[in-house]
XYZ file of C-alpha atoms in Angstrom:
461
model
C 33.197 -1.268 2.207
C 36.190 1.137 3.241
C 37.477 1.492 -0.040
C 34.213 1.483 -1.965
C 33.300 4.766 0.416
C 35.667 6.882 -0.635
C 36.399 6.067 -4.098
C 34.628 8.421 -6.959
C 32.617 6.442 -9.600
C 31.053 8.342 -12.463
C 27.849 7.224 -11.737
C 28.014 9.542 -8.730
C 25.500 12.219 -9.492
C 24.140 16.502 -8.932
C 20.811 16.670 -6.938
C 20.685 20.358 -6.465
C 24.041 21.196 -7.189
C 25.464 18.709 -4.954
C 27.016 15.888 -5.196
C 25.374 13.169 -4.080
C 26.693 9.117 -3.260
C 24.103 6.440 -2.141
C 26.358 3.442 -0.683
C 24.928 0.023 0.887
C 25.693 -2.590 2.944
C 23.940 -6.150 3.721
C 25.115 -8.600 5.738
C 22.992 -12.040 6.803
C 20.562 -11.686 9.862
C 19.807 -14.520 10.593
C 16.187 -15.172 11.915
C 14.162 -12.112 13.138
C 11.135 -10.616 13.850
C 10.246 -8.760 11.566
C 7.065 -6.687 13.792
C 10.390 -7.433 16.607
C 12.862 -5.197 14.528
C 10.204 -2.780 13.845
C 8.876 -2.529 17.274
C 13.114 -1.923 17.553
C 12.601 1.276 16.134
C 10.296 2.302 18.936
C 12.703 4.647 20.776
C 14.630 6.663 18.309
C 12.917 6.454 15.017
C 8.375 6.033 16.366
C 7.762 8.127 13.262
C 10.148 7.279 10.100
C 9.226 3.058 10.048
C 7.530 0.834 6.970
C 6.458 -2.142 7.234
C 5.876 -4.266 3.923
C 4.850 -8.135 3.267
C 3.117 -9.594 0.388
C 0.106 -11.390 -0.115
C 2.434 -14.959 0.086
C 4.817 -14.135 1.766
C 7.928 -14.390 -0.124
C 8.577 -11.022 0.370
C 8.658 -8.742 3.376
C 10.179 -4.919 3.839
C 11.040 -3.166 6.977
C 12.578 -0.139 6.875
C 14.596 1.816 9.838
C 14.709 5.931 9.871
C 15.178 8.493 7.101
C 18.121 7.902 4.310
C 16.325 10.053 2.063
C 13.051 10.804 1.141
C 11.597 11.758 -1.854
C 7.739 13.895 -2.392
C 5.579 16.150 -4.311
C 2.637 18.931 -3.691
C 2.164 17.927 -7.737
C -1.183 17.314 -9.133
C -0.211 16.198 -12.335
C 3.159 15.605 -11.777
C 3.645 13.610 -8.984
C 4.654 10.086 -10.437
C 7.596 11.275 -12.868
C 9.099 13.402 -9.772
C 9.014 10.527 -7.635
C 10.670 8.510 -10.740
C 13.335 10.987 -11.512
C 14.414 11.947 -8.500
C 14.713 7.616 -7.528
C 16.392 7.340 -11.137
C 18.939 9.853 -9.914
C 19.658 8.417 -5.933
C 19.732 5.076 -8.243
C 22.218 6.323 -10.355
C 24.529 7.255 -7.466
C 24.510 3.817 -5.847
C 27.607 2.246 -5.134
C 27.104 -1.314 -4.310
C 28.905 -4.789 -3.909
C 27.538 -7.755 -5.881
C 26.977 -9.461 -2.972
C 24.857 -6.679 -1.217
C 20.961 -6.270 -1.142
C 19.517 -3.651 -3.899
C 18.486 -0.642 -1.339
C 13.905 0.027 -1.620
C 12.124 2.909 -1.817
C 9.055 3.130 -0.436
C 6.001 5.017 -0.225
C 2.303 6.186 -1.511
C 0.609 8.086 -3.324
C -2.807 10.296 -2.551
C -5.612 8.793 -3.535
C -6.524 12.426 -5.888
C -4.497 15.090 -4.876
C -7.064 17.253 -6.583
C -9.192 16.616 -3.269
C -10.021 18.869 -0.197
C -7.026 18.005 2.464
C -8.174 19.955 5.075
C -8.504 16.771 7.241
C -6.727 14.165 9.364
C -4.646 13.275 5.917
C -3.418 17.197 5.644
C 0.587 16.205 7.098
C 0.175 13.417 3.814
C 1.592 15.053 0.940
C 0.360 13.790 -3.145
C 2.997 11.738 -2.858
C 6.000 10.098 -0.214
C 8.895 7.780 -0.869
C 12.013 6.423 2.027
C 14.793 4.778 1.269
C 15.776 3.245 5.009
C 18.307 3.414 6.896
C 17.879 0.181 8.085
C 16.465 -2.241 5.607
C 15.581 -5.954 6.578
C 14.491 -8.341 3.829
C 13.203 -11.426 4.008
C 13.328 -12.550 0.733
C 11.903 -16.351 -0.275
C 12.899 -17.189 4.132
C 16.290 -15.542 4.285
C 16.492 -12.518 6.009
C 19.433 -9.557 5.667
C 19.813 -6.576 6.551
C 20.696 -3.603 4.994
C 22.278 0.124 5.367
C 21.715 2.976 3.753
C 23.455 6.295 3.058
C 22.440 8.634 1.061
C 25.451 11.016 1.130
C 27.283 14.555 -0.135
C 30.595 14.499 2.663
C 33.177 13.763 2.419
C 33.670 11.869 5.869
C 30.910 9.149 4.600
C 33.324 6.705 6.295
C 32.878 8.284 9.554
C 28.623 8.430 9.483
C 28.950 4.467 7.968
C 31.040 3.226 11.027
C 28.066 5.472 13.582
C 24.671 3.288 11.074
C 27.552 0.145 11.861
C 26.886 0.292 15.921
C 23.260 1.467 15.167
C 23.004 -1.499 13.409
C 23.678 -3.601 15.324
C 22.106 -2.858 18.760
C 18.930 -2.562 16.668
C 19.493 -6.207 15.780
C 20.880 -6.709 19.669
C 17.028 -4.862 20.577
C 15.077 -7.494 17.736
C 16.623 -10.706 18.822
C 16.502 -10.028 22.614
C 14.883 -7.715 24.387
C 10.874 -8.863 25.063
C 8.672 -7.978 22.787
C 5.463 -8.506 23.942
C 1.949 -9.075 21.324
C 0.018 -6.717 22.243
C -3.754 -7.386 23.535
C -5.893 -6.405 21.150
C -6.664 -2.556 21.830
C -10.094 -1.558 23.904
C -12.328 -0.046 21.313
C -14.559 3.233 23.399
C -16.613 4.370 20.955
C -17.852 3.344 17.588
C -18.767 7.152 15.178
C -20.151 6.647 11.541
C -18.704 10.096 9.772
C -22.131 11.477 7.327
C -23.274 8.654 6.864
C -27.017 10.392 5.532
C -24.182 12.134 2.832
C -23.232 8.630 2.256
C -26.658 7.730 1.861
C -27.899 10.034 -0.033
C -24.461 10.155 -2.515
C -25.391 6.077 -4.128
C -28.794 7.599 -4.519
C -27.442 10.196 -6.388
C -24.565 8.304 -9.068
C -27.876 5.269 -9.546
C -29.428 8.502 -10.962
C -26.822 9.706 -13.280
C -25.941 6.565 -13.966
C -29.161 5.833 -15.530
C -29.143 8.897 -16.993
C -25.907 7.496 -18.684
C -23.511 10.455 -17.329
C -21.156 7.433 -16.295
C -20.791 3.849 -16.104
C -19.728 3.626 -12.832
C -18.634 5.533 -9.798
C -17.123 4.224 -6.437
C -17.912 5.419 -3.302
C -15.914 5.526 -0.326
C -17.582 6.253 3.149
C -15.609 6.470 6.615
C -16.296 5.103 10.302
C -13.563 6.524 13.239
C -12.797 4.288 16.006
C -12.095 6.002 19.571
C -9.953 3.727 21.459
C -9.491 3.658 25.811
C -6.014 4.278 24.820
C -2.707 5.477 22.670
C -2.722 2.050 19.431
C 0.880 1.276 18.972
C 1.714 1.092 15.348
C 3.333 -2.478 16.223
C 0.203 -3.442 18.061
C -2.695 -2.811 14.560
C 0.357 -4.336 12.183
C 0.717 -7.160 14.010
C -3.462 -7.993 14.919
C -3.772 -7.181 11.027
C -1.146 -9.141 9.615
C -2.370 -12.307 11.447
C -6.178 -12.349 11.345
C -5.944 -11.788 7.276
C -3.021 -14.203 6.147
C -3.930 -13.883 2.520
C -3.738 -10.417 2.297
C -0.853 -7.273 1.456
C -0.319 -5.926 4.715
C 1.604 -2.283 4.788
C 2.097 0.013 7.391
C 3.439 3.838 6.993
C 5.053 6.601 9.025
C 4.744 9.500 9.199
C 3.702 12.820 11.448
C 2.221 10.461 14.370
C 0.083 8.552 11.901
C 0.486 4.973 11.061
C -1.464 4.134 7.658
C -1.908 0.573 7.540
C -3.607 -2.380 6.135
C -4.047 -5.666 4.330
C -5.296 -5.732 0.670
C -6.266 -8.635 -1.525
C -5.459 -6.118 -4.094
C -2.283 -5.988 -5.835
C -1.978 -2.902 -8.702
C 1.311 -4.322 -10.247
C 4.842 -6.220 -9.418
C 8.516 -6.442 -12.096
C 10.131 -9.226 -11.605
C 12.921 -9.324 -13.469
C 10.829 -8.262 -16.895
C 7.955 -8.862 -16.502
C 4.959 -6.987 -15.095
C 1.672 -8.584 -12.786
C -1.743 -7.012 -12.474
C -4.890 -8.593 -10.757
C -8.596 -7.163 -11.570
C -9.933 -7.882 -8.551
C -13.845 -6.176 -9.056
C -17.439 -7.712 -7.585
C -17.952 -9.460 -4.084
C -19.861 -11.515 -1.949
C -19.674 -11.937 1.925
C -18.613 -16.130 2.671
C -20.988 -18.391 4.391
C -21.447 -19.292 7.544
C -20.576 -23.137 5.591
C -18.302 -25.014 3.170
C -20.939 -25.249 1.413
C -23.104 -21.786 2.167
C -19.766 -20.246 1.205
C -19.946 -22.212 -2.620
C -23.126 -20.936 -3.584
C -22.318 -17.567 -2.433
C -19.152 -17.887 -5.006
C -21.981 -19.496 -8.062
C -23.639 -16.563 -6.895
C -21.445 -13.698 -7.413
C -19.818 -15.618 -11.037
C -23.159 -15.647 -12.113
C -24.493 -12.498 -10.998
C -24.746 -9.418 -13.637
C -23.513 -6.629 -12.249
C -20.655 -8.678 -10.148
C -19.150 -9.868 -13.748
C -20.514 -5.778 -15.678
C -17.822 -4.314 -12.766
C -15.036 -6.735 -12.895
C -15.291 -6.682 -16.543
C -14.812 -2.415 -16.480
C -11.710 -3.789 -14.670
C -10.689 -6.656 -17.053
C -10.680 -3.944 -20.199
C -8.711 -1.486 -18.354
C -6.052 -3.239 -17.345
C -5.778 -4.656 -20.238
C -5.366 -1.758 -21.666
C -2.846 -0.773 -20.025
C -0.458 -3.608 -20.730
C -1.182 -4.049 -23.825
C -0.006 -0.659 -23.962
C 3.367 -1.098 -22.114
C 3.826 -4.947 -21.913
C 4.379 -8.290 -25.138
C 3.531 -11.083 -23.979
C 0.658 -11.099 -22.721
C -1.120 -13.831 -20.399
C -4.850 -13.809 -18.806
C -7.519 -16.206 -18.640
C -10.471 -15.635 -20.467
C -12.868 -16.322 -17.277
C -13.227 -14.739 -13.484
C -11.776 -16.820 -10.440
C -12.237 -17.007 -6.855
C -10.835 -14.827 -4.303
C -11.955 -16.274 -0.859
C -9.892 -14.440 1.619
C -11.843 -14.307 5.721
C -14.114 -12.205 4.868
C -15.031 -11.487 1.758
C -14.556 -13.282 -1.534
C -13.828 -11.464 -4.766
C -13.908 -11.833 -8.172
C -11.118 -12.460 -9.887
C -8.534 -11.852 -12.739
C -4.706 -12.428 -12.620
C -3.157 -10.646 -16.055
C 0.963 -10.725 -16.962
C 3.521 -9.553 -19.727
C 6.786 -8.571 -20.661
C 7.945 -5.045 -19.652
C 8.559 -3.101 -23.079
C 12.376 -1.000 -22.391
C 12.673 2.468 -20.651
C 9.168 1.356 -18.696
C 9.586 1.953 -14.737
C 6.944 1.435 -12.416
C 5.929 4.824 -11.778
C 4.999 3.965 -15.314
C 2.283 1.678 -14.818
C 1.265 3.139 -11.394
C 0.400 6.336 -12.917
C -1.232 4.341 -15.770
C -3.245 1.875 -12.977
C -4.662 4.369 -10.513
C -7.682 4.365 -10.519
C -8.591 1.380 -11.885
C -12.960 0.918 -11.775
C -12.660 -0.821 -8.578
C -11.819 2.339 -7.733
C -12.935 5.648 -9.112
C -15.475 4.439 -12.192
C -16.598 4.716 -15.502
C -15.985 6.626 -17.091
C -12.312 7.142 -15.396
C -12.421 11.485 -15.674
C -16.212 11.847 -15.170
C -16.188 9.258 -12.479
C -13.631 11.317 -10.692
C -15.628 14.474 -10.890
C -18.310 12.601 -9.846
C -16.630 11.028 -7.116
C -14.816 14.844 -5.268
C -18.876 16.180 -5.830
C -20.402 14.151 -4.186
C -18.299 12.119 -1.520
C -16.823 14.470 0.625
C -13.752 14.169 1.841
C -10.940 12.905 1.777
C -9.985 9.425 1.016
C -6.008 10.236 1.883
C -4.037 6.973 1.142
C -6.962 4.894 0.886
C -7.783 2.938 -1.851
C -4.522 4.536 -3.998
C -1.192 2.962 -4.723
C 1.612 1.686 -1.545
C 4.316 -0.153 -2.564
C 8.021 -0.650 -3.209
C 10.919 -1.046 -6.046
C 14.703 -1.122 -5.672
C 17.748 -0.133 -7.570
C 17.698 -2.880 -9.882
C 14.189 -1.732 -11.405
C 12.013 -4.630 -9.455
C 8.829 -3.764 -7.067
C 5.035 -4.472 -6.061
C 2.192 -1.590 -5.446
C -0.850 -2.453 -3.833
C -4.137 -0.541 -3.614
C -4.136 0.092 -0.517
C -8.322 -0.482 0.788
C -9.707 -2.425 3.724
C -7.194 -0.203 4.876
C -7.316 2.826 8.407
C -5.068 5.601 9.218
C -3.625 5.280 13.065
C -3.635 8.467 14.415
C -2.294 8.284 18.388
C -6.391 7.380 19.732
C -8.180 7.273 17.893
C -8.763 5.811 13.457
C -10.336 6.148 10.559
C -11.619 3.509 8.431
C -12.287 3.628 5.489
C -14.224 1.742 2.161
C -16.714 1.891 -0.648
C -18.795 0.287 -3.608
C -18.884 0.098 -6.867
C -22.101 2.080 -7.731
C -23.912 1.068 -11.073
C -27.573 1.111 -12.346
C -29.344 -1.371 -10.666
C -27.830 -0.121 -7.333
C -29.616 0.568 -3.795
C -27.826 2.040 -0.636
C -28.989 0.109 1.950
C -27.136 -2.838 0.220
C -23.877 -0.596 -1.051
C -23.983 0.662 3.133
C -24.833 -3.614 4.493
C -20.968 -3.846 1.956
C -19.490 -1.140 3.271
C -19.770 -2.857 6.371
C -18.441 -6.036 5.232
C -15.116 -4.308 4.023
C -14.727 -2.122 7.414
C -14.751 -6.231 9.399
C -11.218 -6.359 8.299
C -9.642 -3.294 10.144
C -12.093 -3.657 12.638
C -12.129 -6.620 14.081
C -7.674 -5.840 14.096
C -7.765 -2.741 16.050
C -10.916 -4.277 18.617
C -14.102 -3.367 17.234
C -16.614 -6.385 16.724
C -19.396 -6.478 13.352
C -21.232 -9.239 14.305
C -17.788 -11.728 14.846
């Protein structure tokens, strides 16, 4: 490794007129609980951690510390800004074959043109980090990498200090007691601007009946207040434990944690093959297997939900046709069943054309009709005018990519922003011509339930 740290390479690039080198080193780590490793960083890196686990649990990532941070405040070019900055870093990478590919983890805001004087003020329109310490569990094998992005001529000394710190974090995760904390005690639940939400649904339904739009997704939020400050690891433990089938994520910034358990993949790229999921249209779970089956059949035959789902299928398939070849997609949706809700679900995959990176696909896919509406531009204008809140990173892309070009982004629904002794929860639904405000309102409570339950709140179980 010392040879690698002192070597010079043509691949070294200049960022802001300084030569930058990007070093990484990976060791096998045996068996370490990812949340124990996350918690090991609590004392020194409490605002510099992230957590990710995909739906089938074949990939888990934990990041501690910041080797570097990439951000953008642009409304129009944020995807390109992050892509270009990441490509410059990738070109500066010096690694050995045995080392894991470093990851870049983060997310984009739902709408950078929305209001910002809210709980989301600390989050820019794009926020991504390369962790100093990267735990990866892939197909059952656990590794820990050190990542160093530096302009210093004393990189070897810096890396030795990072090795000592890595060993300290591993020791804490392996040896010290990791107490799984009880769920928080909820002091109160506040509905935020319920009347505005109900009126917005009615107004949007009227606009759709007049032909101004075909579908618009309207969201709302509730605030949970707790008796005490809620640790980030508590929220992540309970949401991961209770929503086994979902993508689990957590991103810390300036004392806040954006976290959730989403069923919806936006895009995955693995060895040049792209995968996405059309998820739209929903109904509650039954209290018995027979009732659950009846609800599922009702969903599959429901005109409103099938129409809502088809909007998403049309849009995502068009994006794949623009960026991919060898596309495969079933002709009819099936059911995706998770703990509190079941959705219509259509998978799609294709071979990514050369020169296309994951950020190009994220930009083209966001927002899908499942989170925005149809047509996109008109629905976004309507959302800005009637929703009266900043979605922040809710319903937006969150995920990772690595230096090899692989990666995965999910749509950050079933999510919340945890801020000390309070949390803001978000949920919405697709409004079409025959939508009814009361039914849409009831559906949001079903969608609040996973995060609500993880944080100690109760909604009819």
